[in-house]
Coordinates of N, CA, C and O in Angstrom, one line a residue:
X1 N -11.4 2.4 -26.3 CA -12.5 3.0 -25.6 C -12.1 3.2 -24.1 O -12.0 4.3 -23.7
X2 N -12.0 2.1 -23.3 CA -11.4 1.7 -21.9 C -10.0 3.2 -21.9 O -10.5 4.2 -21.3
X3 N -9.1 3.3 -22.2 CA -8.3 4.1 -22.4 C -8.4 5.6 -22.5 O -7.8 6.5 -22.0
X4 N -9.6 5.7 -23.4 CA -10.0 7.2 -23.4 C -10.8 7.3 -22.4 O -10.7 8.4 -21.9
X5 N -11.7 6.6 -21.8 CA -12.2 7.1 -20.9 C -11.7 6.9 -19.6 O -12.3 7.4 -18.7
X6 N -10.7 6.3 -19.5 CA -9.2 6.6 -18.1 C -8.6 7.5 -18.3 O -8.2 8.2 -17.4
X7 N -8.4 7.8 -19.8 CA -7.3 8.8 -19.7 C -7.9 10.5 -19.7 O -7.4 11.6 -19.4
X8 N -9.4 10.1 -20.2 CA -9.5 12.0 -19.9 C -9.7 12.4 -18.3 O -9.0 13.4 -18.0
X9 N -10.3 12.1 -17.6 CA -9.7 12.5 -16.6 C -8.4 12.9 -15.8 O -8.2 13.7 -14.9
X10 N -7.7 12.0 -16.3 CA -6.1 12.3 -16.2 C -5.3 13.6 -16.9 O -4.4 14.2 -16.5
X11 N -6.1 13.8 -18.1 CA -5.7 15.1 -18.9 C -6.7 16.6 -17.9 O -6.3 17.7 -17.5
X12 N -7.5 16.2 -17.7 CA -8.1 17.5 -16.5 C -7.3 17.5 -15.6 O -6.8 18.6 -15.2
X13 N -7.0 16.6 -15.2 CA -6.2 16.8 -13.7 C -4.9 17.5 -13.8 O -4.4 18.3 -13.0
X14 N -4.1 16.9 -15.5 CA -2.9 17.6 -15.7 C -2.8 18.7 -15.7 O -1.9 19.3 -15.2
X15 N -4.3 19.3 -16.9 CA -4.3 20.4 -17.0 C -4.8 21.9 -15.6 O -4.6 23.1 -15.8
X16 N -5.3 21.3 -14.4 CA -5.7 21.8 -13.5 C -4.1 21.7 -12.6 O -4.0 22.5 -11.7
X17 N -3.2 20.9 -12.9 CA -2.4 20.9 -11.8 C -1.2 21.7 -13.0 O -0.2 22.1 -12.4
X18 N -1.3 21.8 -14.1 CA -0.1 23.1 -15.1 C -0.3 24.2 -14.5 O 0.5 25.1 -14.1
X19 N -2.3 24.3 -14.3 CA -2.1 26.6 -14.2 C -2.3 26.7 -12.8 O -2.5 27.8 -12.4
X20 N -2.1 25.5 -11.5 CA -1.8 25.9 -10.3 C -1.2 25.5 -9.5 O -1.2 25.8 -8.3
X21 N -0.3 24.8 -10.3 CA 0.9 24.8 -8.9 C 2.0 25.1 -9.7 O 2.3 24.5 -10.7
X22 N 2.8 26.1 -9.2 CA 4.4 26.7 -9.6 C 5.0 25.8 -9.7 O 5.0 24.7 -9.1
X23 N 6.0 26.5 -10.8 CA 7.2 25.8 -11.1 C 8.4 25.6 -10.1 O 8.8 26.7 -9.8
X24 N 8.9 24.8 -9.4 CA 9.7 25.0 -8.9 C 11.0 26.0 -9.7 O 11.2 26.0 -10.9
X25 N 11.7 26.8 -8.5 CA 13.0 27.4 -8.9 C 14.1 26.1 -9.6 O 14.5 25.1 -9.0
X26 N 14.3 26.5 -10.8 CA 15.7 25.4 -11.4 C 17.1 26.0 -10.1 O 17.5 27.0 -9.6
X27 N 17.2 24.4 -10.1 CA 18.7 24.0 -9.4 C 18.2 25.0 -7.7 O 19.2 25.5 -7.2
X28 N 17.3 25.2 -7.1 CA 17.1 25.6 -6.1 C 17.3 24.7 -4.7 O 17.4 25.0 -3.5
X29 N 17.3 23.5 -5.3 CA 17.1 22.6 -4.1 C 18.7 21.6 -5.0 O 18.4 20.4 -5.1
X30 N 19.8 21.9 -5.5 CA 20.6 21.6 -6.1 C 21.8 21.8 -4.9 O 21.7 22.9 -4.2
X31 N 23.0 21.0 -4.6 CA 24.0 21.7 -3.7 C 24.4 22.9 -4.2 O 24.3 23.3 -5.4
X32 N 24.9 23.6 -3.1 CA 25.6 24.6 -3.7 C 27.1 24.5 -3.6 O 27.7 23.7 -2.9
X33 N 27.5 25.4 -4.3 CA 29.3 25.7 -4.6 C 30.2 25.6 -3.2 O 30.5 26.6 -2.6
X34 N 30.5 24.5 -2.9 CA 31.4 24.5 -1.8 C 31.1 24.1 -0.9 O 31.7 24.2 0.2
X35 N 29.7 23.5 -1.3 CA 28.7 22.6 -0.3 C 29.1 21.1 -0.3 O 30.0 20.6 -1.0
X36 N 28.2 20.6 0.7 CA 29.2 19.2 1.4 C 28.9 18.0 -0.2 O 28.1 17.8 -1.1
X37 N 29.8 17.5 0.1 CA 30.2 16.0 -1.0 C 28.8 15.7 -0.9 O 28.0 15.9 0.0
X38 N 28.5 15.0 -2.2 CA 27.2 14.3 -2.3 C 28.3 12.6 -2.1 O 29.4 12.3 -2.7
X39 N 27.5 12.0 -1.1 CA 27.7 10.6 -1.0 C 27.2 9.9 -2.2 O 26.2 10.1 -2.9
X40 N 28.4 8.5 -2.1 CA 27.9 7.5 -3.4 C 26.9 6.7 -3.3 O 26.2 6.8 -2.3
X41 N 26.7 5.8 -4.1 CA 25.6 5.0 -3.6 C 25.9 4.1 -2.9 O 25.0 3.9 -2.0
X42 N 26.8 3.5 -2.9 CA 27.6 2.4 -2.0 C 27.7 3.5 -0.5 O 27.5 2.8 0.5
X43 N 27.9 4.6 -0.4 CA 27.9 5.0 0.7 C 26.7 5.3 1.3 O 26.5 5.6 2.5
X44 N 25.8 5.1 0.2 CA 24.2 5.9 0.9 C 24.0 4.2 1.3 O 23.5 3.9 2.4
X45 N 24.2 3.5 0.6 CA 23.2 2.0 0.8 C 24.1 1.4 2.1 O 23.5 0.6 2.7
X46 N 25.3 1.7 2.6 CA 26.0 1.0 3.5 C 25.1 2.3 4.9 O 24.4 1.9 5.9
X47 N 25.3 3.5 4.6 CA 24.5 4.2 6.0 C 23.1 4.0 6.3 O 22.8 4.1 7.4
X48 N 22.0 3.4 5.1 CA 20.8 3.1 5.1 C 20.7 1.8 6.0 O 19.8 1.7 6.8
X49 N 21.8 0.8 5.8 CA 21.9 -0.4 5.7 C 22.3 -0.5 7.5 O 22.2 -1.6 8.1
X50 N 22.6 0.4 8.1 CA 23.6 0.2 9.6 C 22.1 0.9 10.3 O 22.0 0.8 11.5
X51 N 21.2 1.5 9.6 CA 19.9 2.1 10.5 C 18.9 0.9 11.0 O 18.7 0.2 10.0
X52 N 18.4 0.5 11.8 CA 18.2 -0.6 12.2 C 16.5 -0.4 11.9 O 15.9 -1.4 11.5
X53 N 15.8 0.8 12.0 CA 14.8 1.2 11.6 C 14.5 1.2 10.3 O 13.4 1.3 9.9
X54 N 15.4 1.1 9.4 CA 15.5 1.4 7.9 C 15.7 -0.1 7.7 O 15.1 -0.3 6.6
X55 N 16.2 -1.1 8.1 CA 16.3 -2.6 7.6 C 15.1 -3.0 8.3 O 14.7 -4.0 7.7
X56 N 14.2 -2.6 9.3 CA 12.8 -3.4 9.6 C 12.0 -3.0 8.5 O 11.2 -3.8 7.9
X57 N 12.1 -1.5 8.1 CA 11.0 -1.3 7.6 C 11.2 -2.3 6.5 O 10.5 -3.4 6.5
X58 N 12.0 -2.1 5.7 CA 12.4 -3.0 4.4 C 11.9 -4.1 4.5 O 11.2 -4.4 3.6
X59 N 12.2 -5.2 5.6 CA 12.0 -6.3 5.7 C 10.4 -6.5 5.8 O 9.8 -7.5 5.3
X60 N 9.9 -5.4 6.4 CA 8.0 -5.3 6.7 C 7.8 -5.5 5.2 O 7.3 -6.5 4.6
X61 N 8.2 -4.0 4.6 CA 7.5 -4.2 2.9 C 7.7 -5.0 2.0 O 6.9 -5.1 1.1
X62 N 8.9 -6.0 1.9 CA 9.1 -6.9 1.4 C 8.0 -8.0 1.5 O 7.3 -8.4 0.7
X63 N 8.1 -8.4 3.2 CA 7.1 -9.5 3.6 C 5.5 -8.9 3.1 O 4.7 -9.6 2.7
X64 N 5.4 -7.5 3.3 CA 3.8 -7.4 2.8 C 3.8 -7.6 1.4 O 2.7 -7.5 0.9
X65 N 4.6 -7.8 0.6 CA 4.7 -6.6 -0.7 C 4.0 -8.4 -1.2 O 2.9 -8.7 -1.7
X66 N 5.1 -9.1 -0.7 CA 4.9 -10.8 -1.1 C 3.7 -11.1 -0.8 O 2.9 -11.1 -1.7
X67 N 3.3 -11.4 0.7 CA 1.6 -11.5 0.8 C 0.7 -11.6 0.3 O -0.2 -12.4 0.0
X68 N 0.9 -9.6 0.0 CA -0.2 -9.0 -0.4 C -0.7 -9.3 -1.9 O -1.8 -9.3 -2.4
X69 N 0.6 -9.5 -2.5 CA 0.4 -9.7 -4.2 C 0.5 -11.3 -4.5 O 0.1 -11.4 -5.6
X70 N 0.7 -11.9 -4.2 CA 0.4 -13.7 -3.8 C -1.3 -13.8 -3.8 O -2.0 -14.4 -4.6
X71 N -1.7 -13.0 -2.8 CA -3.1 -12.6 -2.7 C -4.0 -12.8 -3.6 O -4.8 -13.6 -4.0
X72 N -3.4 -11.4 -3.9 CA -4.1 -10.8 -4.9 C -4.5 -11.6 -6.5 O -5.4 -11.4 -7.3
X73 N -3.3 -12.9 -6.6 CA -2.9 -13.5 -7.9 C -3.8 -14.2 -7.6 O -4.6 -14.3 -8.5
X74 N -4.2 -15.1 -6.2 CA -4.6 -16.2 -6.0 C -6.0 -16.2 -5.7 O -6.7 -17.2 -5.8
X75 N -6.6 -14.9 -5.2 CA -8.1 -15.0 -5.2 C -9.4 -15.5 -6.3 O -10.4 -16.1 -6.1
X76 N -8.8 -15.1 -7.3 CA -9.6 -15.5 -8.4 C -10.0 -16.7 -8.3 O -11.2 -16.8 -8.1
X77 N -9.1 -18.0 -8.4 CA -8.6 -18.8 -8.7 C -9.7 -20.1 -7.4 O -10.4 -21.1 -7.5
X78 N -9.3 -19.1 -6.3 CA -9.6 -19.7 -5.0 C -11.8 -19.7 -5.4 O -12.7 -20.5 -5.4
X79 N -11.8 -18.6 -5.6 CA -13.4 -18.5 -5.6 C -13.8 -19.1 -7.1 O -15.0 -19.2 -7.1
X80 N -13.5 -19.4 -8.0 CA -13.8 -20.3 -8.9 C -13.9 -21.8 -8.1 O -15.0 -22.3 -8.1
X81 N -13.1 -22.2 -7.7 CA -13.3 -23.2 -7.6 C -13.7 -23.8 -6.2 O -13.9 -25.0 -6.1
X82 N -13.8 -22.8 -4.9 CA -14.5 -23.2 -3.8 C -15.5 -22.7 -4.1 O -16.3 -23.6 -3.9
X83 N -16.1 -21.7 -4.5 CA -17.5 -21.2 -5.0 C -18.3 -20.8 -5.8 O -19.3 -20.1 -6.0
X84 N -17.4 -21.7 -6.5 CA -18.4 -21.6 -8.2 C -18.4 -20.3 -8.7 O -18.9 -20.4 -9.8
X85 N -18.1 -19.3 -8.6 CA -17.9 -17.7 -9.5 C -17.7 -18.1 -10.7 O -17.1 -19.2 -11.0
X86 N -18.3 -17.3 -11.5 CA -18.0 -17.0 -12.7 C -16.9 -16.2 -12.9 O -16.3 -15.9 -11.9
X87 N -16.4 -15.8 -13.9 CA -15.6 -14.8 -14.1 C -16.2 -13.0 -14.0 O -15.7 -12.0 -13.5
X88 N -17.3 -13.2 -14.6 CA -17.8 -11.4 -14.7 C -18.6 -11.8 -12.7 O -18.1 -10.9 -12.0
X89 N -19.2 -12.4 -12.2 CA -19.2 -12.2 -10.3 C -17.9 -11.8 -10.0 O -17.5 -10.7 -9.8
X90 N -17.3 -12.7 -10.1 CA -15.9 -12.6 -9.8 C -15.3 -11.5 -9.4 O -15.1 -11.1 -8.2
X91 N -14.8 -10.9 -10.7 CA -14.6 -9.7 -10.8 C -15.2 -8.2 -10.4 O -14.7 -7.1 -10.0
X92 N -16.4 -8.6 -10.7 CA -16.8 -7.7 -10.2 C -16.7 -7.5 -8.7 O -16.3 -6.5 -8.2
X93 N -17.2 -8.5 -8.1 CA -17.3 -8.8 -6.2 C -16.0 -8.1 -5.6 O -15.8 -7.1 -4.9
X94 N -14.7 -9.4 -6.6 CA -13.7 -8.7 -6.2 C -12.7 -7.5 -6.3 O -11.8 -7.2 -5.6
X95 N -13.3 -6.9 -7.4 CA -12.8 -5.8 -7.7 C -13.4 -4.1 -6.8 O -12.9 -3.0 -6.6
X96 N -14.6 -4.6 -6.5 CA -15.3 -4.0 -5.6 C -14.9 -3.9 -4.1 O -14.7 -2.9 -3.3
X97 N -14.7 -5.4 -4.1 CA -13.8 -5.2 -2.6 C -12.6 -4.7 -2.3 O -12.3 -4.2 -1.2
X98 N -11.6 -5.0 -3.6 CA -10.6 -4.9 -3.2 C -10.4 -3.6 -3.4 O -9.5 -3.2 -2.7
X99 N -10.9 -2.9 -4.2 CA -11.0 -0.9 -4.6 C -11.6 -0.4 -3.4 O -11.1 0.6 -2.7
X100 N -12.8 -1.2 -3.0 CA -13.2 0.0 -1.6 C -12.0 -0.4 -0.5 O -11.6 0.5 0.2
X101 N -11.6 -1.5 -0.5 CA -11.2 -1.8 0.4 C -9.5 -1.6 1.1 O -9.1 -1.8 2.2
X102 N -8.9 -1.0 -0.2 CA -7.9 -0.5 -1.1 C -7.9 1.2 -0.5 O -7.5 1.8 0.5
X103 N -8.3 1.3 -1.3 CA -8.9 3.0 -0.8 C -9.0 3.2 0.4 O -8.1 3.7 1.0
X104 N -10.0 3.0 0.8 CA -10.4 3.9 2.6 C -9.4 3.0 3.1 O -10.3 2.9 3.9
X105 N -8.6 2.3 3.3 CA -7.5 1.5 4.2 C -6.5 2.3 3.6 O -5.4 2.0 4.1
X106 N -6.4 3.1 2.8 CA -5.2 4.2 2.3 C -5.3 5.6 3.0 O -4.3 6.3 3.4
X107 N -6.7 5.8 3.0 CA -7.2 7.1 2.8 C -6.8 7.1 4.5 O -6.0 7.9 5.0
X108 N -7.7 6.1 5.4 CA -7.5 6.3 6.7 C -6.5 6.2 7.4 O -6.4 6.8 8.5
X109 N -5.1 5.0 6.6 CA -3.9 5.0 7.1 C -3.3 6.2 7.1 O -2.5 6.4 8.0
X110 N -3.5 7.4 6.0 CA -2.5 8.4 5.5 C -3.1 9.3 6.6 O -2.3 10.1 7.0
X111 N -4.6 9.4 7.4 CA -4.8 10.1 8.0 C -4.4 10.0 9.7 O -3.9 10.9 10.4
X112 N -4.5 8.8 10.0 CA -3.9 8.6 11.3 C -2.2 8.7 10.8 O -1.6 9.2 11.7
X113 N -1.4 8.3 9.7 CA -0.2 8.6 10.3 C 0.2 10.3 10.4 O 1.2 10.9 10.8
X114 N -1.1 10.8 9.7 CA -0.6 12.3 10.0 C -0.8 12.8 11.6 O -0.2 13.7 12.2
X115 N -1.8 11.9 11.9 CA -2.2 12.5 13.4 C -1.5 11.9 14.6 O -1.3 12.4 15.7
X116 N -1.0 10.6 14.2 CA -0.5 10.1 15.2 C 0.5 10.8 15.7 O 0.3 11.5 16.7
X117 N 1.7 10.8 15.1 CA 2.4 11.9 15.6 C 2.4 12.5 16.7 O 3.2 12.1 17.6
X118 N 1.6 13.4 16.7 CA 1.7 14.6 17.7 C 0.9 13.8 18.9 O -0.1 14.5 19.4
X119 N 1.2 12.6 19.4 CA 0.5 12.0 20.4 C 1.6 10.8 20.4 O 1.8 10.2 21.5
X120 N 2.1 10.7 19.7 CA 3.2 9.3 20.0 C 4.2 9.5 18.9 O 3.9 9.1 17.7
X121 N 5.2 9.9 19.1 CA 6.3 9.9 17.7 C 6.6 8.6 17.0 O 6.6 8.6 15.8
X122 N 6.8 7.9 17.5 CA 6.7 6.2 16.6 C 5.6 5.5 16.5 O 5.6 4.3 16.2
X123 N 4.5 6.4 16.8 CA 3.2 5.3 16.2 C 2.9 5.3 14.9 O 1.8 4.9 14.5
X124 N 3.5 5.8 14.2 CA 3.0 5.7 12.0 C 4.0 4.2 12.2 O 3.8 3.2 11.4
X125 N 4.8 4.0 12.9 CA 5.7 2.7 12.2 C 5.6 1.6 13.3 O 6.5 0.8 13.7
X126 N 4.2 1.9 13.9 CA 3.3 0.2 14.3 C 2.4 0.4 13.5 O 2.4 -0.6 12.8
X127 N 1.8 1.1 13.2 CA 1.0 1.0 12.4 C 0.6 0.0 11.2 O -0.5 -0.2 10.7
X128 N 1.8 -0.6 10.8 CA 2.1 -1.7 9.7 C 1.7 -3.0 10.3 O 0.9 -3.8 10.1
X129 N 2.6 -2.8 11.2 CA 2.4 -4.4 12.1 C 1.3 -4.3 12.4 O 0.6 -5.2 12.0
X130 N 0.4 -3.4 13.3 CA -0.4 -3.7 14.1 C -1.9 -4.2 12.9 O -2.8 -5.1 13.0
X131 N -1.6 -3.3 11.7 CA -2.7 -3.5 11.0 C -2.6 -5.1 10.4 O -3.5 -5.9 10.1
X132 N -1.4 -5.4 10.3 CA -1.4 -6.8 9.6 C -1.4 -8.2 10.6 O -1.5 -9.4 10.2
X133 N -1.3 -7.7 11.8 CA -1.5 -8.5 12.7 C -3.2 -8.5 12.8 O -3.7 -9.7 12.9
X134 N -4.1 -7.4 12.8 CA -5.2 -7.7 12.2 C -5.8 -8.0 10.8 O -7.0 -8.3 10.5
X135 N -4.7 -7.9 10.1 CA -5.4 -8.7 8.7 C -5.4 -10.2 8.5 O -6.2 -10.8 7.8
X136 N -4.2 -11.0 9.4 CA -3.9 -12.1 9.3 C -5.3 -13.4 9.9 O -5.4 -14.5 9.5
X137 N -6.0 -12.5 10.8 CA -6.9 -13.6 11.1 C -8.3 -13.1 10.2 O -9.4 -13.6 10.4
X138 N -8.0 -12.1 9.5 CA -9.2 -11.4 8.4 C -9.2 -12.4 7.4 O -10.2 -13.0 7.1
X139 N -8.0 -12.7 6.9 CA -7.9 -13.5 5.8 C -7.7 -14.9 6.0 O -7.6 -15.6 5.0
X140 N -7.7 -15.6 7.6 CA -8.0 -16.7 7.3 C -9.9 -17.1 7.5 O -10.7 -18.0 7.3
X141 N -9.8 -16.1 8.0 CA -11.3 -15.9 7.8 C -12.0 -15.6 6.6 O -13.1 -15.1 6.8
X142 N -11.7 -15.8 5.7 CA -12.3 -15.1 4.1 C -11.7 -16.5 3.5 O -12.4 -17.1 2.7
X143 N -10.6 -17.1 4.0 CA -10.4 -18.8 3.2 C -11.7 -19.7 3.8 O -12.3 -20.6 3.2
X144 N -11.9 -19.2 5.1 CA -12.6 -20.6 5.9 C -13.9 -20.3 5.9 O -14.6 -21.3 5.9
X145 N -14.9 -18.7 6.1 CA -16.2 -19.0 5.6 C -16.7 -19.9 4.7 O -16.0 -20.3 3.8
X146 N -18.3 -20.6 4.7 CA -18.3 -21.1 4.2 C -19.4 -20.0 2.9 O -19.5 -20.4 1.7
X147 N -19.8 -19.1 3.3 CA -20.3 -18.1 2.5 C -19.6 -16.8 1.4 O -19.0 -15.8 1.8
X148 N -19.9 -17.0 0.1 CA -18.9 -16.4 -0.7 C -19.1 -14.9 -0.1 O -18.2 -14.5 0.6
X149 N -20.2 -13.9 -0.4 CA -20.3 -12.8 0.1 C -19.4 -12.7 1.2 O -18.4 -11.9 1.1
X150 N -19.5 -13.2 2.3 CA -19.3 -12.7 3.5 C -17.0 -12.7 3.3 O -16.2 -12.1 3.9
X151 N -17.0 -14.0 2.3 CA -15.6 -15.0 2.4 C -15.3 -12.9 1.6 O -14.4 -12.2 1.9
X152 N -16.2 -12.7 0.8 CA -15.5 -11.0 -0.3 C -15.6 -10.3 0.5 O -14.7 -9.4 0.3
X153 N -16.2 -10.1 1.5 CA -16.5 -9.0 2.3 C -14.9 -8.8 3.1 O -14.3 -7.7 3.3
X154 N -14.6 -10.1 3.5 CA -13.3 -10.1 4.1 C -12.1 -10.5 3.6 O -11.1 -11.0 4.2
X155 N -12.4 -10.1 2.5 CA -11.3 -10.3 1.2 C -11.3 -8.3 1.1 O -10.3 -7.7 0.6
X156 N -12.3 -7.7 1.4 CA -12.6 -6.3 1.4 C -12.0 -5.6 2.6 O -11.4 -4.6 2.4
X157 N -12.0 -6.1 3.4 CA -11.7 -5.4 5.0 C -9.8 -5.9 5.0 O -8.9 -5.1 5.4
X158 N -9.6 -7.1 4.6 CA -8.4 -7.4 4.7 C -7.6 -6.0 3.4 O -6.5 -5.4 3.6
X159 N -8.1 -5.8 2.8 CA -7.5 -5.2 1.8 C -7.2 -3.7 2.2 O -6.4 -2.9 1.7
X160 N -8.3 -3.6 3.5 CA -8.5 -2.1 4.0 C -7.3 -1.8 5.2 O -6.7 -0.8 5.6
X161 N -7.0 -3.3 5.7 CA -6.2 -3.3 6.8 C -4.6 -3.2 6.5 O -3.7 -2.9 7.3
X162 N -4.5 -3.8 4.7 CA -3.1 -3.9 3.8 C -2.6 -2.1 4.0 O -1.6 -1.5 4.4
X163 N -4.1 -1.5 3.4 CA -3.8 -0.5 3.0 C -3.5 0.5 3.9 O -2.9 1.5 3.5
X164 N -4.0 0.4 5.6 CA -3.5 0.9 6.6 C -2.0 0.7 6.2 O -1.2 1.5 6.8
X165 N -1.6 0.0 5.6 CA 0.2 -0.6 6.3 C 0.9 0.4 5.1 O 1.9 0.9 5.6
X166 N 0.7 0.8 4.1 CA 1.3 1.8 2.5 C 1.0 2.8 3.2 O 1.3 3.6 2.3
X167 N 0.6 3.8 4.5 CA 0.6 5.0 4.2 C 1.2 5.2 4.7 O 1.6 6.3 4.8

């Protein structure tokens, strides 16, 4: 049941995105005849690897990637037993927070990195730091309330501040 009703919306969407957006041209975006060497992988991963911008970012998404999904394992677990939840509160609270919170922290990051830009050329890549430098005292703030709502609420905004950092 769960499945059909995820997946038909997914079949509209396919079917709306078959009759309007073109096929790309085959082999259009393919080298051409007498065009430059495609590098190996050892050569892409060693030029990737000497960009000094390209090993921070790496190192950022690693450390969030860990955080964030540590988190995510551990919340449950934490509100069961500092605040008595049930399982169906639980989930729900949390799943509420962490979708809205998920979302517009996506929606708003993807929109400021589009804007930033054209006002600061390297402000999309503070953007990570600066948002998780404000998530860090969000979430010890959501350990140390002593009020569950308020502890989900900031289990919600923290999640909003992750999601600045993915776009």
């Amino acid at each position: 049941g769960a499945f059909v009703a995820l997946g038909l919306p997914g079949i509209a969407v396919a079917l709306i995105v078959r009759r309007t957006l073109p096929e790309p041209v085959r082999g259009a975006l393919d080298n051409p005849v007498g065009g430059e060497a495609v590098a190996s992988f050892r050569e892409t991963m060693l030029f990737l690897w000497r960009c000094t911008t390209y090993r921070r970012v790496m190192l950022f998404a690693v450390g969030n990637g860990f955080l964030q999904f540590g988190l995510l394992q551990w919340w449950p677990s934490f509100y069961e037993r500092v605040f008595g939840l049930n399982a169906a509160m639980m989930g729900i609270s949390l799943g509420i927070a962490i979708g809205a919170g998920t979302g517009s922290g996506l929606l708003a990051g993807g929109w400021l990195a589009n804007k930033a830009p054209k006002r600061i050329v390297g402000l999309p890549l503070l953007m990570g730091p600066g948002a998780l430098l404000l998530a860090l005292p969000t979430a010890i703030g959501a350990l140390l309330v002593p009020i569950a709502s308020v502890s989900i609420f900031l289990v919600g905004l923290l999640q909003f501040f992750f999601g600045l950092t993915q776009a």
